Tab-separated table of N, CA and C in Angstrom:
chain	number	residue	atom	x	y	z
A	260	ALA	N	15.368	-10.783	40.824
A	260	ALA	CA	14.702	-10.053	41.847
A	260	ALA	C	12.899	-9.927	40.874
A	261	LEU	N	12.307	-10.543	41.301
A	261	LEU	CA	10.801	-10.873	40.847
A	261	LEU	C	10.274	-9.840	40.369
A	262	PRO	N	9.947	-9.274	39.520
A	262	PRO	CA	8.896	-8.879	38.468
A	262	PRO	C	7.923	-8.522	39.923
A	263	SER	N	7.459	-7.811	39.963
A	263	SER	CA	6.460	-7.030	40.712
A	263	SER	C	4.870	-7.376	39.741
A	264	THR	N	4.392	-7.523	39.150
A	264	THR	CA	3.485	-8.052	38.147
A	264	THR	C	3.839	-9.622	37.535
A	265	GLU	N	2.085	-9.792	37.070
A	265	GLU	CA	2.193	-12.046	36.740
A	265	GLU	C	3.206	-11.697	35.666
A	266	LEU	N	4.299	-12.119	35.220
A	266	LEU	CA	4.388	-12.925	34.664
A	266	LEU	C	3.554	-13.778	33.236
A	267	LEU	N	3.832	-12.664	32.058
A	267	LEU	CA	3.247	-12.946	30.897
A	267	LEU	C	3.644	-14.357	30.414
A	268	THR	N	2.621	-14.841	28.676
A	268	THR	CA	2.734	-16.494	28.990
A	268	THR	C	2.886	-16.081	27.509
A	269	PRO	N	3.358	-16.730	26.759
A	269	PRO	CA	3.552	-17.021	25.390
A	269	PRO	C	2.168	-16.788	24.760
A	270	THR	N	0.395	-17.059	24.849
A	270	THR	CA	-0.247	-16.383	24.955
A	270	THR	C	-0.846	-14.975	25.181
A	271	THR	N	-0.374	-14.225	26.577
A	271	THR	CA	-0.347	-12.927	27.101
A	271	THR	C	-0.078	-12.376	25.874
A	272	TYR	N	1.611	-13.213	26.153
A	272	TYR	CA	2.448	-11.757	25.493
A	272	TYR	C	1.620	-11.527	24.154
A	273	PHE	N	1.407	-11.964	23.030
A	273	PHE	CA	0.858	-11.919	22.128
A	273	PHE	C	-0.279	-10.596	22.210
A	274	HIS	N	-1.353	-11.596	22.871
A	274	HIS	CA	-2.806	-10.898	23.545
A	274	HIS	C	-2.070	-9.460	23.641
A	275	ALA	N	-1.377	-9.265	24.326
A	275	ALA	CA	-0.917	-7.715	24.543
A	275	ALA	C	0.341	-6.911	23.510
A	276	ALA	N	1.062	-7.275	22.803
A	276	ALA	CA	2.013	-7.411	21.256
A	276	ALA	C	1.380	-6.779	20.747
A	277	ILE	N	-0.098	-6.806	20.383
A	277	ILE	CA	-1.049	-6.534	19.659
A	277	ILE	C	-1.244	-4.924	19.085
A	278	GLY	N	-1.675	-4.635	20.385
A	278	GLY	CA	-2.016	-3.282	20.783
A	278	GLY	C	-0.583	-2.127	20.375
A	279	SER	N	0.051	-3.038	21.464
A	279	SER	CA	1.291	-2.147	21.291
A	279	SER	C	2.524	-1.908	20.247
A	280	PRO	N	2.989	-0.451	20.387
A	280	PRO	CA	3.883	0.436	19.470
A	280	PRO	C	4.892	-0.478	19.092
A	281	ILE	N	5.248	-1.553	19.447
A	281	ILE	CA	6.625	-2.856	19.412
A	281	ILE	C	7.113	-2.848	17.742
A	282	HIS	N	5.568	-3.681	17.620
A	282	HIS	CA	5.078	-3.304	15.871
A	282	HIS	C	6.064	-2.575	15.359
A	283	GLU	N	5.843	-0.685	15.426
A	283	GLU	CA	6.846	0.179	14.884
A	283	GLU	C	8.180	-0.180	15.351
A	284	ARG	N	8.634	-0.508	15.360
A	284	ARG	CA	9.609	-0.569	16.627
A	284	ARG	C	10.871	-1.618	15.395
A	285	ILE	N	10.537	-2.782	15.699
A	285	ILE	CA	10.871	-4.356	15.265
A	285	ILE	C	10.413	-3.870	12.953
A	286	LYS	N	9.208	-2.783	12.765
A	286	LYS	CA	9.916	-2.425	11.722
A	286	LYS	C	10.770	-1.594	11.216
A	287	HIS	N	11.313	-0.707	11.498
A	287	HIS	CA	12.074	0.086	12.034
A	287	HIS	C	14.017	-1.303	11.937
A	288	VAL	N	14.037	-1.176	13.010
A	288	VAL	CA	15.026	-2.401	13.131
A	288	VAL	C	14.851	-3.408	11.952
A	289	SER	N	14.343	-3.715	11.581
A	289	SER	CA	14.570	-4.425	10.149
A	289	SER	C	15.194	-4.148	9.442
A	290	ALA	N	14.576	-3.106	8.777
A	290	ALA	CA	14.863	-2.351	8.019
A	290	ALA	C	16.410	-1.656	7.669
A	291	GLN	N	16.011	-1.801	9.103
A	291	GLN	CA	18.215	-1.534	9.038
A	291	GLN	C	19.002	-1.763	9.076
A	292	GLU	N	18.738	-2.864	9.967
A	292	GLU	CA	19.348	-4.188	9.544
A	292	GLU	C	19.224	-4.740	8.393
A	293	SER	N	17.945	-4.998	7.380
A	293	SER	CA	18.223	-5.866	5.793
A	293	SER	C	19.034	-4.661	5.559
A	294	SER	N	19.432	-3.664	5.546
A	294	SER	CA	20.566	-2.505	4.092
A	294	SER	C	21.769	-3.040	4.331
A	295	LEU	N	22.175	-4.472	4.993
A	295	LEU	CA	23.085	-5.138	5.599
A	295	LEU	C	23.603	-5.458	4.291
A	296	GLY	N	22.811	-6.379	2.999
A	296	GLY	CA	22.868	-6.867	2.614
A	296	GLY	C	22.645	-8.751	2.954
A	297	HIS	N	22.477	-9.087	1.541
A	297	HIS	CA	21.752	-10.529	2.133
A	297	HIS	C	23.658	-10.987	3.070
A	298	SER	N	24.565	-11.297	1.971
A	298	SER	CA	26.037	-11.703	2.516
A	298	SER	C	26.748	-11.131	3.978
A	299	ALA	N	26.241	-10.007	4.217
A	299	ALA	CA	26.254	-9.416	5.672
A	299	ALA	C	25.305	-9.938	6.771
A	300	LEU	N	25.038	-10.021	5.961
A	300	LEU	CA	23.470	-10.150	7.205
A	300	LEU	C	23.107	-11.981	7.706
A	301	THR	N	23.309	-12.230	6.362
A	301	THR	CA	23.264	-13.804	6.766
A	301	THR	C	24.500	-14.042	7.026
A	302	GLU	N	26.017	-13.316	7.209
A	302	GLU	CA	27.400	-13.846	8.407
A	302	GLU	C	26.709	-13.121	9.558
A	303	LYS	N	25.711	-12.026	9.866
A	303	LYS	CA	26.154	-11.815	11.760
A	303	LYS	C	24.335	-12.750	11.879
A	304	CYS	N	23.588	-12.973	11.676
A	304	CYS	CA	22.409	-14.778	11.405
A	304	CYS	C	23.476	-15.392	12.602
A	305	THR	N	24.633	-16.113	10.875
A	305	THR	CA	25.242	-17.296	11.619
A	305	THR	C	26.244	-17.061	12.955
A	306	GLN	N	27.070	-15.759	13.431
A	306	GLN	CA	26.782	-15.127	14.176
A	306	GLN	C	26.070	-15.456	15.448
A	307	LEU	N	25.279	-15.376	15.167
A	307	LEU	CA	24.021	-15.037	16.685
A	307	LEU	C	23.197	-15.821	16.930
A	308	ALA	N	23.054	-17.125	15.964
A	308	ALA	CA	23.243	-18.360	15.925
A	308	ALA	C	24.114	-19.203	17.124
A	309	ALA	N	25.450	-18.897	16.895
A	309	ALA	CA	25.685	-19.167	17.271
A	309	ALA	C	26.500	-18.705	19.130
A	310	ASP	N	26.469	-17.959	19.251
A	310	ASP	CA	26.251	-16.840	20.349
A	310	ASP	C	25.303	-17.842	20.912
A	311	LEU	N	23.957	-17.756	20.216
A	311	LEU	CA	23.272	-17.486	21.858
A	311	LEU	C	22.789	-19.458	21.475
A	312	LYS	N	23.838	-20.550	20.406
A	312	LYS	CA	23.629	-21.183	21.319
A	312	LYS	C	24.475	-21.671	22.230
A	313	THR	N	25.332	-20.789	22.316
A	313	THR	CA	27.290	-21.242	23.669
A	313	THR	C	25.548	-20.387	25.086
A	314	ARG	N	25.702	-19.288	24.766
A	314	ARG	CA	25.001	-18.536	25.964
A	314	ARG	C	23.584	-18.587	26.537
A	315	LEU	N	21.791	-19.906	25.494
A	315	LEU	CA	21.258	-20.194	25.824
A	315	LEU	C	21.346	-21.657	27.506
A	316	ALA	N	22.295	-22.574	26.994
A	316	ALA	CA	23.261	-23.117	26.880
A	316	ALA	C	23.558	-23.001	29.351
A	317	THR	N	24.350	-21.712	29.031
A	317	THR	CA	24.658	-21.278	30.118
A	317	THR	C	23.657	-20.784	31.184
A	318	GLU	N	22.469	-20.482	30.254
A	318	GLU	CA	21.744	-19.077	31.431
A	318	GLU	C	20.904	-20.123	32.473
A	319	PRO	N	20.845	-19.875	33.364
A	319	PRO	CA	19.634	-20.351	35.119
A	319	PRO	C	17.985	-20.993	34.466
A	320	ASP	N	17.936	-21.574	34.851
A	320	ASP	CA	17.008	-22.155	34.375
A	320	ASP	C	15.284	-20.895	34.842
A	321	ASP	N	15.728	-20.078	36.019
A	321	ASP	CA	14.039	-19.159	35.943
A	321	ASP	C	15.117	-18.258	36.046
A	322	ARG	N	15.528	-18.057	34.752
A	322	ARG	CA	15.793	-16.159	33.765
A	322	ARG	C	14.823	-15.462	33.323
A	323	LEU	N	15.050	-14.005	33.146
A	323	LEU	CA	13.162	-13.784	33.315
A	323	LEU	C	13.983	-12.730	32.098
A	324	VAL	N	13.458	-13.047	31.293
A	324	VAL	CA	12.891	-11.830	30.167
A	324	VAL	C	12.105	-10.791	29.741
A	325	ALA	N	12.904	-8.843	30.162
A	325	ALA	CA	11.845	-8.137	29.777
A	325	ALA	C	10.750	-7.967	28.437
A	326	ALA	N	9.917	-7.918	28.791
A	326	ALA	CA	9.012	-7.674	27.249
A	326	ALA	C	7.877	-6.658	27.574
A	327	LEU	N	7.937	-6.084	26.598
A	327	LEU	CA	6.974	-5.158	25.840
A	327	LEU	C	6.965	-3.634	27.637
A	328	GLY	N	8.084	-3.224	27.666
A	328	GLY	CA	8.324	-2.760	29.304
A	328	GLY	C	8.352	-3.326	30.394
A	329	ASP	N	7.620	-2.990	31.379
A	329	ASP	CA	7.695	-3.848	32.664
A	329	ASP	C	7.693	-4.525	32.543
A	330	ARG	N	6.690	-5.960	31.763
A	330	ARG	CA	6.232	-7.230	31.648
A	330	ARG	C	8.073	-8.235	31.913
A	331	PHE	N	7.696	-9.404	31.384
A	331	PHE	CA	8.139	-10.526	31.766
A	331	PHE	C	7.384	-11.591	31.040
A	332	LEU	N	8.809	-12.579	30.703
A	332	LEU	CA	8.743	-13.940	30.222
A	332	LEU	C	9.616	-14.108	30.856
A	333	THR	N	9.620	-16.167	31.756
A	333	THR	CA	10.579	-17.063	31.517
A	333	THR	C	11.381	-17.001	30.192
A	334	LEU	N	12.787	-16.889	30.226
A	334	LEU	CA	13.325	-17.175	29.091
A	334	LEU	C	13.180	-18.702	27.921
A	335	ASP	N	12.561	-19.822	28.308
A	335	ASP	CA	11.719	-19.980	27.919
A	335	ASP	C	11.491	-20.035	27.073
A	336	ASP	N	10.120	-19.261	27.875
A	336	ASP	CA	8.324	-19.049	27.357
A	336	ASP	C	8.778	-17.609	26.099
A	337	PHE	N	9.713	-17.308	26.527
A	337	PHE	CA	10.280	-16.319	25.122
A	337	PHE	C	10.673	-16.746	24.154
A	338	CYS	N	11.790	-17.525	24.488
A	338	CYS	CA	12.204	-18.376	22.970
A	338	CYS	C	10.737	-19.195	22.402
A	339	ARG	N	10.371	-19.494	22.837
A	339	ARG	CA	8.716	-20.201	21.980
A	339	ARG	C	8.045	-18.884	21.206
A	340	THR	N	8.118	-17.914	22.138
A	340	THR	CA	7.815	-16.671	20.610
A	340	THR	C	8.213	-16.423	20.001
A	341	ARG	N	9.842	-16.570	20.171
A	341	ARG	CA	10.523	-16.151	18.657
A	341	ARG	C	10.302	-16.882	18.016
A	342	MET	N	10.014	-18.393	17.833
A	342	MET	CA	9.488	-19.595	17.028
A	342	MET	C	8.719	-18.984	16.702
A	343	ILE	N	7.370	-19.112	16.508
A	343	ILE	CA	6.233	-18.228	16.639
A	343	ILE	C	6.353	-17.333	15.241
A	344	GLU	N	7.951	-15.939	15.248
A	344	GLU	CA	8.314	-14.970	14.561
A	344	GLU	C	8.699	-16.041	13.765
A	345	VAL	N	9.868	-16.348	14.157
A	345	VAL	CA	11.307	-17.201	13.643
A	345	VAL	C	10.504	-17.983	11.421
A	346	LEU	N	8.813	-18.620	12.705
A	346	LEU	CA	8.747	-20.132	11.563
A	346	LEU	C	7.828	-18.783	10.820
A	347	VAL	N	7.613	-18.528	11.355
A	347	VAL	CA	5.759	-17.816	10.767
A	347	VAL	C	6.132	-16.912	9.095
A	348	HIS	N	7.122	-16.192	9.688
A	348	HIS	CA	8.264	-15.242	8.566
A	348	HIS	C	9.010	-15.904	7.765
A	349	LEU	N	9.166	-17.419	8.329
A	349	LEU	CA	10.216	-18.156	7.371
A	349	LEU	C	9.149	-18.843	6.070
A	350	ASP	N	7.973	-18.991	6.113
A	350	ASP	CA	7.299	-19.510	5.238
A	350	ASP	C	7.110	-18.071	4.410
A	351	ASP	N	6.472	-16.755	4.591
A	351	ASP	CA	6.403	-15.775	4.364
A	351	ASP	C	7.561	-15.634	2.948
A	352	LEU	N	8.652	-15.427	4.330
A	352	LEU	CA	9.830	-15.479	2.465
A	352	LEU	C	9.914	-16.449	1.730
A	353	ALA	N	9.777	-17.824	2.200
A	353	ALA	CA	9.360	-18.798	1.108
A	353	ALA	C	8.460	-18.367	-0.233
A	354	VAL	N	7.562	-18.140	0.351
A	354	VAL	CA	5.747	-18.158	-0.112
A	354	VAL	C	6.716	-16.908	-1.886
A	355	SER	N	7.035	-15.881	-0.618
A	355	SER	CA	7.112	-14.780	-1.362
A	355	SER	C	8.280	-14.761	-1.991
A	356	THR	N	9.741	-14.976	-2.237
A	356	THR	CA	10.180	-15.910	-2.994
A	356	THR	C	9.860	-16.259	-3.938
A	357	SER	N	9.448	-17.352	-4.172
A	357	SER	CA	9.329	-18.181	-4.871
A	357	SER	C	9.877	-19.402	-4.449
A	358	GLN	N	10.280	-19.990	-2.894
A	358	GLN	CA	11.157	-20.736	-2.787
A	358	GLN	C	10.151	-21.913	-2.145
A	359	ARG	N	11.182	-23.357	-2.328
A	359	ARG	CA	10.673	-24.147	-1.253
A	359	ARG	C	10.871	-23.987	0.471
A	360	ARG	N	9.797	-24.292	1.587
A	360	ARG	CA	9.972	-23.683	1.989
A	360	ARG	C	11.807	-24.523	2.984
A	361	PRO	N	12.028	-24.558	3.779
A	361	PRO	CA	13.030	-25.221	3.908
A	361	PRO	C	12.611	-26.244	5.680
A	362	VAL	N	13.065	-27.530	5.216
A	362	VAL	CA	12.803	-28.636	6.419
A	362	VAL	C	13.204	-27.401	7.679
A	363	THR	N	11.731	-28.141	8.481
A	363	THR	CA	11.715	-27.806	9.807
A	363	THR	C	12.686	-28.325	10.958
A	364	ASP	N	12.948	-28.222	12.381
A	364	ASP	CA	12.093	-29.609	12.737
A	364	ASP	C	10.940	-29.425	13.824
A	365	PRO	N	9.713	-30.825	13.764
A	365	PRO	CA	8.911	-30.372	14.101
A	365	PRO	C	8.310	-29.606	15.176
A	366	THR	N	9.204	-30.221	15.862
A	366	THR	CA	9.266	-30.068	17.771
A	366	THR	C	8.963	-28.023	17.404
A	367	GLY	N	9.143	-27.407	16.570
A	367	GLY	CA	8.696	-25.633	15.837
A	367	GLY	C	7.372	-26.118	15.829
A	368	ILE	N	7.373	-26.358	15.029
A	368	ILE	CA	6.484	-26.244	14.243
A	368	ILE	C	4.635	-26.593	15.583
A	369	ALA	N	5.621	-27.854	16.787
A	369	ALA	CA	4.882	-28.110	17.643
A	369	ALA	C	4.290	-26.465	18.417
A	370	ILE	N	5.344	-26.624	19.066
A	370	ILE	CA	4.892	-25.382	20.187
A	370	ILE	C	4.694	-24.222	19.302
A	371	VAL	N	4.756	-23.789	18.343
A	371	VAL	CA	3.642	-22.707	17.428
A	371	VAL	C	2.751	-23.032	17.491
A	372	ILE	N	2.204	-24.426	16.736
A	372	ILE	CA	0.407	-24.398	16.626
A	372	ILE	C	-0.085	-24.454	18.100
A	373	ASP	N	0.763	-25.183	19.535
A	373	ASP	CA	0.238	-25.329	21.014
A	373	ASP	C	-0.039	-23.595	20.738
A	374	ILE	N	0.852	-22.541	20.471
A	374	ILE	CA	1.166	-21.178	21.448
A	374	ILE	C	-0.423	-20.600	20.755
A	375	SER	N	-0.434	-20.733	19.108
A	375	SER	CA	-1.626	-20.548	18.215
A	375	SER	C	-2.429	-20.955	18.999
A	376	VAL	N	-3.291	-22.247	19.268
A	376	VAL	CA	-3.853	-22.627	19.860
A	376	VAL	C	-4.965	-21.731	21.399
A	377	GLY	N	-3.589	-21.278	22.009
A	377	GLY	CA	-3.506	-20.433	22.907
A	377	GLY	C	-3.913	-18.942	23.248
A	378	ILE	N	-3.494	-18.931	22.036
A	378	ILE	CA	-4.393	-17.310	21.188
A	378	ILE	C	-5.163	-17.201	21.152
A	379	ALA	N	-5.695	-18.684	19.819
A	379	ALA	CA	-7.069	-18.119	19.711
A	379	ALA	C	-8.110	-18.340	21.110
A	380	ARG	N	-8.237	-19.359	21.754
A	380	ARG	CA	-8.686	-19.573	23.017
A	380	ARG	C	-8.707	-18.268	23.675
A	381	HIS	N	-8.015	-17.663	23.962
A	381	HIS	CA	-7.805	-16.581	24.899
A	381	HIS	C	-8.721	-15.144	23.996
A	382	ALA	N	-8.365	-15.395	22.689
A	382	ALA	CA	-9.272	-14.259	21.416
A	382	ALA	C	-10.583	-14.273	21.284
A	383	HIS	N	-11.010	-16.143	21.129
A	383	HIS	CA	-12.569	-15.876	20.299
A	383	HIS	C	-12.645	-17.199	21.815
A	384	GLY	N	-12.251	-17.701	23.545
A	384	GLY	CA	-13.280	-18.658	23.804
A	384	GLY	C	-12.767	-19.838	23.336
A	385	ASP	N	-13.413	-21.321	24.446
A	385	ASP	CA	-12.724	-21.980	24.240
A	385	ASP	C	-13.772	-23.082	23.738
A	386	TRP	N	-15.140	-22.159	23.752
A	386	TRP	CA	-16.626	-23.036	23.262
A	386	TRP	C	-16.700	-22.414	21.339
A	387	ASN	N	-15.755	-21.192	21.067
A	387	ASN	CA	-15.774	-21.463	20.030
A	387	ASN	C	-14.760	-21.455	18.970
A	388	VAL	N	-12.654	-21.733	19.366
A	388	VAL	CA	-12.318	-22.601	18.733
A	388	VAL	C	-12.488	-24.275	18.808
A	389	LEU	N	-13.508	-24.350	19.595
A	389	LEU	CA	-13.612	-26.007	19.712
A	389	LEU	C	-14.906	-26.588	18.901
A	390	TYR	N	-15.550	-25.352	18.586
A	390	TYR	CA	-17.032	-25.302	17.492
A	390	TYR	C	-15.986	-24.935	15.797
A	391	ALA	N	-14.412	-24.111	16.148
A	391	ALA	CA	-13.934	-24.008	14.570
A	391	ALA	C	-13.750	-24.831	13.994
A	392	LEU	N	-13.391	-26.149	15.131
A	392	LEU	CA	-12.829	-26.874	14.880
A	392	LEU	C	-13.069	-28.766	14.439
A	393	ALA	N	-14.528	-28.340	15.630
A	393	ALA	CA	-15.013	-29.481	15.938
A	393	ALA	C	-16.205	-29.344	15.616
A	394	ARG	N	-16.888	-27.969	15.532
A	394	ARG	CA	-18.442	-28.809	14.902
A	394	ARG	C	-18.470	-27.246	13.993
A	395	THR	N	-18.699	-26.882	13.240
A	395	THR	CA	-18.069	-25.627	12.261
A	395	THR	C	-19.983	-25.055	11.546
A	396	GLU	N	-20.912	-25.879	12.630
A	396	GLU	CA	-22.020	-25.355	12.175
A	396	GLU	C	-22.764	-24.067	12.893
A	397	ARG	N	-21.844	-24.611	14.513
A	397	ARG	CA	-21.682	-23.939	15.573
A	397	ARG	C	-21.085	-23.528	16.341
A	398	SER	N	-20.251	-22.317	14.824
A	398	SER	CA	-19.476	-21.915	15.339
A	398	SER	C	-19.351	-20.578	15.171
A	399	ALA	N	-19.068	-19.384	15.736
A	399	ALA	CA	-19.919	-18.255	16.100
A	399	ALA	C	-18.354	-17.037	15.237
A	400	ILE	N	-17.389	-17.867	14.616
A	400	ILE	CA	-15.925	-17.547	14.492
A	400	ILE	C	-15.670	-18.724	12.789
A	401	GLU	N	-15.718	-17.408	11.910
A	401	GLU	CA	-15.345	-18.030	10.585
A	401	GLU	C	-14.144	-19.427	10.658
A	402	PRO	N	-14.798	-20.586	10.612
A	402	PRO	CA	-13.528	-21.547	11.055
A	402	PRO	C	-12.543	-21.970	9.596
A	403	VAL	N	-11.184	-21.784	10.299
A	403	VAL	CA	-9.986	-22.532	9.030
A	403	VAL	C	-9.991	-23.683	8.874
A	404	PHE	N	-9.761	-24.437	9.315
A	404	PHE	CA	-10.048	-25.337	9.122
A	404	PHE	C	-10.917	-26.270	9.648
A	405	PRO	N	-11.475	-27.572	9.776
A	405	PRO	CA	-12.602	-28.284	9.897
A	405	PRO	C	-11.377	-29.402	10.863
A	406	ALA	N	-11.156	-29.429	12.123
A	406	ALA	CA	-10.450	-30.789	12.385
A	406	ALA	C	-11.837	-32.296	12.448
A	407	PHE	N	-12.653	-32.050	12.539
A	407	PHE	CA	-13.006	-33.324	12.082
A	407	PHE	C	-14.088	-33.354	11.204
């Protein structure tokens, strides 16, 4: 059955998640799972990746995933939001352990950049994002880097 509310997009999901109590739940679950130790956690993640590869191939195109209570995303958009978590935290882990960041598929990075720009547009407005990228002298937000 279709949800009674509008579907979330990756951008609206992250906007809503920022103020959600889900962050505390994620920290709690992460602490529990990390207590398994490196070897057991590696084995668990390897098995989960294999299971997901099989399961995702059989899911219908219109599959919805519950997120943030009674709101939903398409399965594809839910997976896109996980790409942000995986790639950003993969980089965090590499930096915090003084390791080289593993090579990743550039498609994942492109997805993360696209959603991140969407989040910035939602949070700051289109013109402010454009100014931060191309006209830093007019920017109302601190530009991270100019595109031009």
